[in-house]
Short mmCIF file of C-alpha atoms in Angstrom, two decimals:
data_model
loop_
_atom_site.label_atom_id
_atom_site.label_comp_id
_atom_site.label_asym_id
_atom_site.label_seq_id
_atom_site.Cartn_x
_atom_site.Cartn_y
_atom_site.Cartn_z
CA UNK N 689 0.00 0.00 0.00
CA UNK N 690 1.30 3.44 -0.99
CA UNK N 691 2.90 5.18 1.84
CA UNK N 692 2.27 2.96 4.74
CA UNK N 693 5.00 2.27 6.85
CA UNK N 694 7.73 -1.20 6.65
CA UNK N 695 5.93 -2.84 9.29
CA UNK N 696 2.57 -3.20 8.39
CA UNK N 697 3.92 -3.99 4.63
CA UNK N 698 5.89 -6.93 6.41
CA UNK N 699 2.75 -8.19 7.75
CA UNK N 700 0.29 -7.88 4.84
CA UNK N 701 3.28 -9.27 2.98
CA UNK N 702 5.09 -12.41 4.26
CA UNK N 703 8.25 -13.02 2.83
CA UNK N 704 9.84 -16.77 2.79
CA UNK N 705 11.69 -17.37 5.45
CA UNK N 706 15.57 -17.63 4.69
CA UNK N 707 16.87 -21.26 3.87
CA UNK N 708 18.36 -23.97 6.50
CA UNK N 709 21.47 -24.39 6.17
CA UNK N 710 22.24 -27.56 4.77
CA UNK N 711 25.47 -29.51 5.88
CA UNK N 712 28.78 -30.04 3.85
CA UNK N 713 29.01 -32.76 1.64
CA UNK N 714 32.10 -35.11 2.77
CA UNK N 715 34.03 -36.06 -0.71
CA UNK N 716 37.31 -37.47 -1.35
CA UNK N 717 39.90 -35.97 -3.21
CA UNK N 718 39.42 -36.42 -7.12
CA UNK N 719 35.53 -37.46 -6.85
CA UNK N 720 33.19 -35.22 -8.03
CA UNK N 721 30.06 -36.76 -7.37
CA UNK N 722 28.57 -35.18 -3.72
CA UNK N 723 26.50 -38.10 -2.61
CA UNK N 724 27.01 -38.89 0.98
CA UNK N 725 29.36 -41.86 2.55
CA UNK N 726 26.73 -44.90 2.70
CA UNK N 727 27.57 -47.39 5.41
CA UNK N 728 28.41 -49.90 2.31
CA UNK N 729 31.22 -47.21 1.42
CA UNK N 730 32.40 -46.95 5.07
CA UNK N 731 32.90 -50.09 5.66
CA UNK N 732 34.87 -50.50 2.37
CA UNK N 733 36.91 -47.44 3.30
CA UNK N 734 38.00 -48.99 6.83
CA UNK N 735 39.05 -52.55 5.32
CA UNK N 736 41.20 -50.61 2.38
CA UNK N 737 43.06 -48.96 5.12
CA UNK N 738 43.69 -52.34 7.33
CA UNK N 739 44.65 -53.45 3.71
CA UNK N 740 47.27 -50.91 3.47
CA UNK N 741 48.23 -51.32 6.88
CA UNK N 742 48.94 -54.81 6.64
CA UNK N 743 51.14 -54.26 3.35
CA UNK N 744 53.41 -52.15 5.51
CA UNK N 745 53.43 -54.01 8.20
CA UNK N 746 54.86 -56.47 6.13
CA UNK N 747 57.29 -54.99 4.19
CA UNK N 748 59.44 -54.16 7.63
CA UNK N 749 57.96 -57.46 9.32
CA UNK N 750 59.17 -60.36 7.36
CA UNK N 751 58.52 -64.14 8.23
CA UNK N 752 61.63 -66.68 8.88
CA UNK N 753 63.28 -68.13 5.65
CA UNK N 754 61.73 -66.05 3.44
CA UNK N 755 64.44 -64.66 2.05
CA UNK N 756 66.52 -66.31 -0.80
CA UNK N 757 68.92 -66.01 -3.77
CA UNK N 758 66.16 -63.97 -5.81
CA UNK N 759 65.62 -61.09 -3.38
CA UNK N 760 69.35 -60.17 -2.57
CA UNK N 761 70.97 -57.95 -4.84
CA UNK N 762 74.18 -58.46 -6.25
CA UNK N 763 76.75 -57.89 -3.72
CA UNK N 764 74.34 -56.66 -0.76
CA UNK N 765 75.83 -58.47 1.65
CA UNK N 766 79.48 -57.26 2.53
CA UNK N 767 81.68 -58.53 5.15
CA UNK N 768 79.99 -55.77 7.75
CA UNK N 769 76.79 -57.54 7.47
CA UNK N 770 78.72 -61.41 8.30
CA UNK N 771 78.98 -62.23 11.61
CA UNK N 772 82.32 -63.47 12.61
CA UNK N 773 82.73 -67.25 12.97
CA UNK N 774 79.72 -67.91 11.08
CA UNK N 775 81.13 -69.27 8.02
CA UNK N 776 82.98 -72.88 7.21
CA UNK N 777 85.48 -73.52 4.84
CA UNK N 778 82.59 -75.30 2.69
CA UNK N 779 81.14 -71.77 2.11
CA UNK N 780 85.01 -70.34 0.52
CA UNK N 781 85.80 -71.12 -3.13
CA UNK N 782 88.75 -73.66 -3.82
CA UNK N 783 92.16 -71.53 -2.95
CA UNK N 784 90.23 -68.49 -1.85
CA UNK N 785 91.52 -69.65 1.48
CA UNK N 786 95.54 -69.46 2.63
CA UNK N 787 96.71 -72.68 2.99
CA UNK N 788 98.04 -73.09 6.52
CA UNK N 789 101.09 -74.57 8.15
CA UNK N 790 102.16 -78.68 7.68
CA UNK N 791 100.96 -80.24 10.57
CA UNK N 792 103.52 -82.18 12.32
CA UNK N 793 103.55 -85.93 11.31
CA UNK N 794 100.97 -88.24 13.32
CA UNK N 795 101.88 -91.57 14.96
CA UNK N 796 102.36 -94.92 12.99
CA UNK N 797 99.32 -96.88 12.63
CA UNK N 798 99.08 -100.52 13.84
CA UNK N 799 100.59 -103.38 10.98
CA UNK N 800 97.77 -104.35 8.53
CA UNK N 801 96.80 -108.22 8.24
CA UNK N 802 99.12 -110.00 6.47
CA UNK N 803 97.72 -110.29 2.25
CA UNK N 804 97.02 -113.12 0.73
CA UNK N 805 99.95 -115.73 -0.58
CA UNK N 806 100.85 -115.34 -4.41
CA UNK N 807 100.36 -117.40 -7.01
CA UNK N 808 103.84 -119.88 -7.36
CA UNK N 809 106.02 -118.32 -9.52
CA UNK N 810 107.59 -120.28 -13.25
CA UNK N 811 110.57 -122.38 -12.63
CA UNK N 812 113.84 -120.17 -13.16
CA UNK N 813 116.59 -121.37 -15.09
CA UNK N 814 119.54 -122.96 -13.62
CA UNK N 815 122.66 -120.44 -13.60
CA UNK N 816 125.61 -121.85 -15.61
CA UNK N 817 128.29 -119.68 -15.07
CA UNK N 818 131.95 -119.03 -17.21
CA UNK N 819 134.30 -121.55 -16.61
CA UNK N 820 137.60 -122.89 -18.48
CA UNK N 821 140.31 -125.54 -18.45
CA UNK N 822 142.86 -123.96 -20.21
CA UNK N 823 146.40 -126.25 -21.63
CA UNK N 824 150.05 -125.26 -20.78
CA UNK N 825 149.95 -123.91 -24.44
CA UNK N 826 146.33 -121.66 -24.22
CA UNK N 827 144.34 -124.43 -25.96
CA UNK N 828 140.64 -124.71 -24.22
CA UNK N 829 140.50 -127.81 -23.07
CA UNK N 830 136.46 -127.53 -21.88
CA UNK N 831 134.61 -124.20 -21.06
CA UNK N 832 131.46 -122.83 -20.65
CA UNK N 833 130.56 -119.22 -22.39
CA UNK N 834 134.13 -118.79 -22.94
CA UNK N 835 134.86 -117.08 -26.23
CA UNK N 836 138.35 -117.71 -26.20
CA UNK N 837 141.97 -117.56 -24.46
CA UNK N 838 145.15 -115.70 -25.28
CA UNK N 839 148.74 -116.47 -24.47
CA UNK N 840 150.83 -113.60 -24.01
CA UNK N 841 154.52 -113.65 -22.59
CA UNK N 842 155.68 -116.73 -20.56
CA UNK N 843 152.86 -117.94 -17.59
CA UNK N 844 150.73 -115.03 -19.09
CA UNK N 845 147.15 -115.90 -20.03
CA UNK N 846 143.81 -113.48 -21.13
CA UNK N 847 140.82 -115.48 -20.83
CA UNK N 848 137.66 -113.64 -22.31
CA UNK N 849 133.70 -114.58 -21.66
CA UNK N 850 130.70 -113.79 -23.34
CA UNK N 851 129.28 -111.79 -20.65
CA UNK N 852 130.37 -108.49 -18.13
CA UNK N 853 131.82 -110.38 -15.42
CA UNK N 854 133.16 -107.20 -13.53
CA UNK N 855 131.21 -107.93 -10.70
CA UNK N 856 131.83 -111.63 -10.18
CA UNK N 857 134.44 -113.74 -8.38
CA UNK N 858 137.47 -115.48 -10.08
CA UNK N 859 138.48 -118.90 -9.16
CA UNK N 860 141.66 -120.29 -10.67
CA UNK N 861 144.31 -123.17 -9.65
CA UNK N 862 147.22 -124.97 -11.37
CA UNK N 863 146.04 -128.21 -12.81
CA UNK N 864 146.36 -130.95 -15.82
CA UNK N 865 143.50 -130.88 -18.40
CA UNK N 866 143.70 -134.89 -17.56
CA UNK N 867 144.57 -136.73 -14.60
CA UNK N 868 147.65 -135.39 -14.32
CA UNK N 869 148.84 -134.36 -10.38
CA UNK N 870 152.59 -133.58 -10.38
CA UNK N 871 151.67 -130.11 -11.49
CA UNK N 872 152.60 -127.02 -8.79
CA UNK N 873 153.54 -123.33 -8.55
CA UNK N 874 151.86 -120.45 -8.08
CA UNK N 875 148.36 -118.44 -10.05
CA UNK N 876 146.59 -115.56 -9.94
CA UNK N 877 143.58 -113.97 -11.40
CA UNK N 878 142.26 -110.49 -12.00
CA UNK N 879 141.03 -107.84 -14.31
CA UNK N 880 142.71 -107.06 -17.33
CA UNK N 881 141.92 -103.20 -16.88
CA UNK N 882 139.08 -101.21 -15.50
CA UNK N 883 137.48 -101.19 -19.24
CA UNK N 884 137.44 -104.58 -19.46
CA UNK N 885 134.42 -106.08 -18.40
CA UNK N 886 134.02 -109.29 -20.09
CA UNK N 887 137.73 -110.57 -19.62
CA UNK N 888 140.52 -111.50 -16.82
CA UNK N 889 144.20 -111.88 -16.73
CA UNK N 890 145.11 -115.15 -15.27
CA UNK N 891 149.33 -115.57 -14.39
CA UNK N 892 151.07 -118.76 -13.55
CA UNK N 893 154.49 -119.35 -12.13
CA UNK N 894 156.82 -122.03 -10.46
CA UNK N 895 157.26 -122.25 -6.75
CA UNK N 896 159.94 -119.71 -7.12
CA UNK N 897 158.13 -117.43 -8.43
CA UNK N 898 159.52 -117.39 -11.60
CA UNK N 899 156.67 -116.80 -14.97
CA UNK N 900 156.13 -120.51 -16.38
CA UNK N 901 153.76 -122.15 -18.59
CA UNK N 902 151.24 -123.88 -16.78
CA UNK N 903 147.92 -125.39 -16.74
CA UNK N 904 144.64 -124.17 -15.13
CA UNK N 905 141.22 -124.33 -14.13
CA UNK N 906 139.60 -120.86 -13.88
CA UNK N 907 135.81 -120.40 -12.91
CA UNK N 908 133.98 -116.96 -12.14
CA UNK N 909 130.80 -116.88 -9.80
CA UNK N 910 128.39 -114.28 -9.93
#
């Protein structure tokens, strides 16, 4: 109504009353949508973070012997991280270790059982060693592996084998090729030289020592 006052136009006209306020909206970070948290989206909320939780939990927390080849890196573990004493020579490469001082020799062990008896061993052959009966004159009369006998000077002889005799024994006395026994004096026997190895020097003489001709009977034993 023209010119009547504020009050009585505020009661012939009623104005709406001013809005409630309405509460914020939760949301999460990148949603747009501004529906309220239903208790199906609570509860989903709460076991994601015990989800989480449990993931880290685990990461520092791990259980015994889980561990292996696959999750070390190469060369994570260093000698700070072994304890001392913990490792055998098993675990060391061959000559990654030095090789320590001879130990000093242990005690003789008790004698082993006695082995079995061999089989019999092939008949050997009988030895036949050099021998000779040798003339006045140097002519064999009988021999065995003699190759043959040189007369030198007066009562000299060189009797020569078919073997290296050099470390045998020589044998030699005056005697007839036959029966005879009236024959004496004096022999001896030795090497012809030290390069001589198959031969000896055999010398005969009369009681008086003089060099004579004479009969013998050599044999060398080896």
């Amino acid at each position: 109504m023209p010119g009547g006052s504020p009050s009585v136009l505020r009661q012939i006209v009623r104005l709406p009353a001013a809005p409630a306020r309405v509460p914020r909206r939760l949301t999460l970070v990148g949603m747009t949508s501004n529906k309220y948290f239903s208790p199906s989206m609570a509860v989903a909320l709460v076991a994601l973070f015990v989800a989480l939780s449990a993931g880290a939990y685990a990461a520092v927390t791990l259980p015994k012997n889980s561990v292996g080849a696959t999750q070390l890196r190469a060369s994570a573990v260093t000698s700070a991280k072994v304890k001392d004493g913990s490792l055998k020579a098993i675990d060391f490469g061959r000559g990654q270790l030095p090789t320590g001082a001879t130990g000093a020799t242990g005690a003789t062990g008790a004698t082993g059982a006695a082995g079995p008896v061999g089989p019999a061993g092939k008949d050997g052959v009988t030895p036949s060693p050099p021998f000779a009966v040798v003339r006045e004159n140097g002519v064999l009369d009988r021999s065995n592996h003699i190759v043959n006998v040189s007369r030198g000077s007066a009562g000299l002889y060189v009797v020569k084998t078919d073997r290296d005799i050099s470390g045998c024994a020589y044998l030699a006395s005056i005697g007839a090729a036959g029966i005879d026994g009236s024959l004496t004096g004096e022999i001896s026997v030795e090497r012809v030289n030290a390069n001589s190895l198959a031969s000896v020097e055999v010398k005969t003489r009369d009681s008086a020592g003089n060099a004579i001709d004479r009969a013998f009977h050599l044999a060398v034993i080896c």
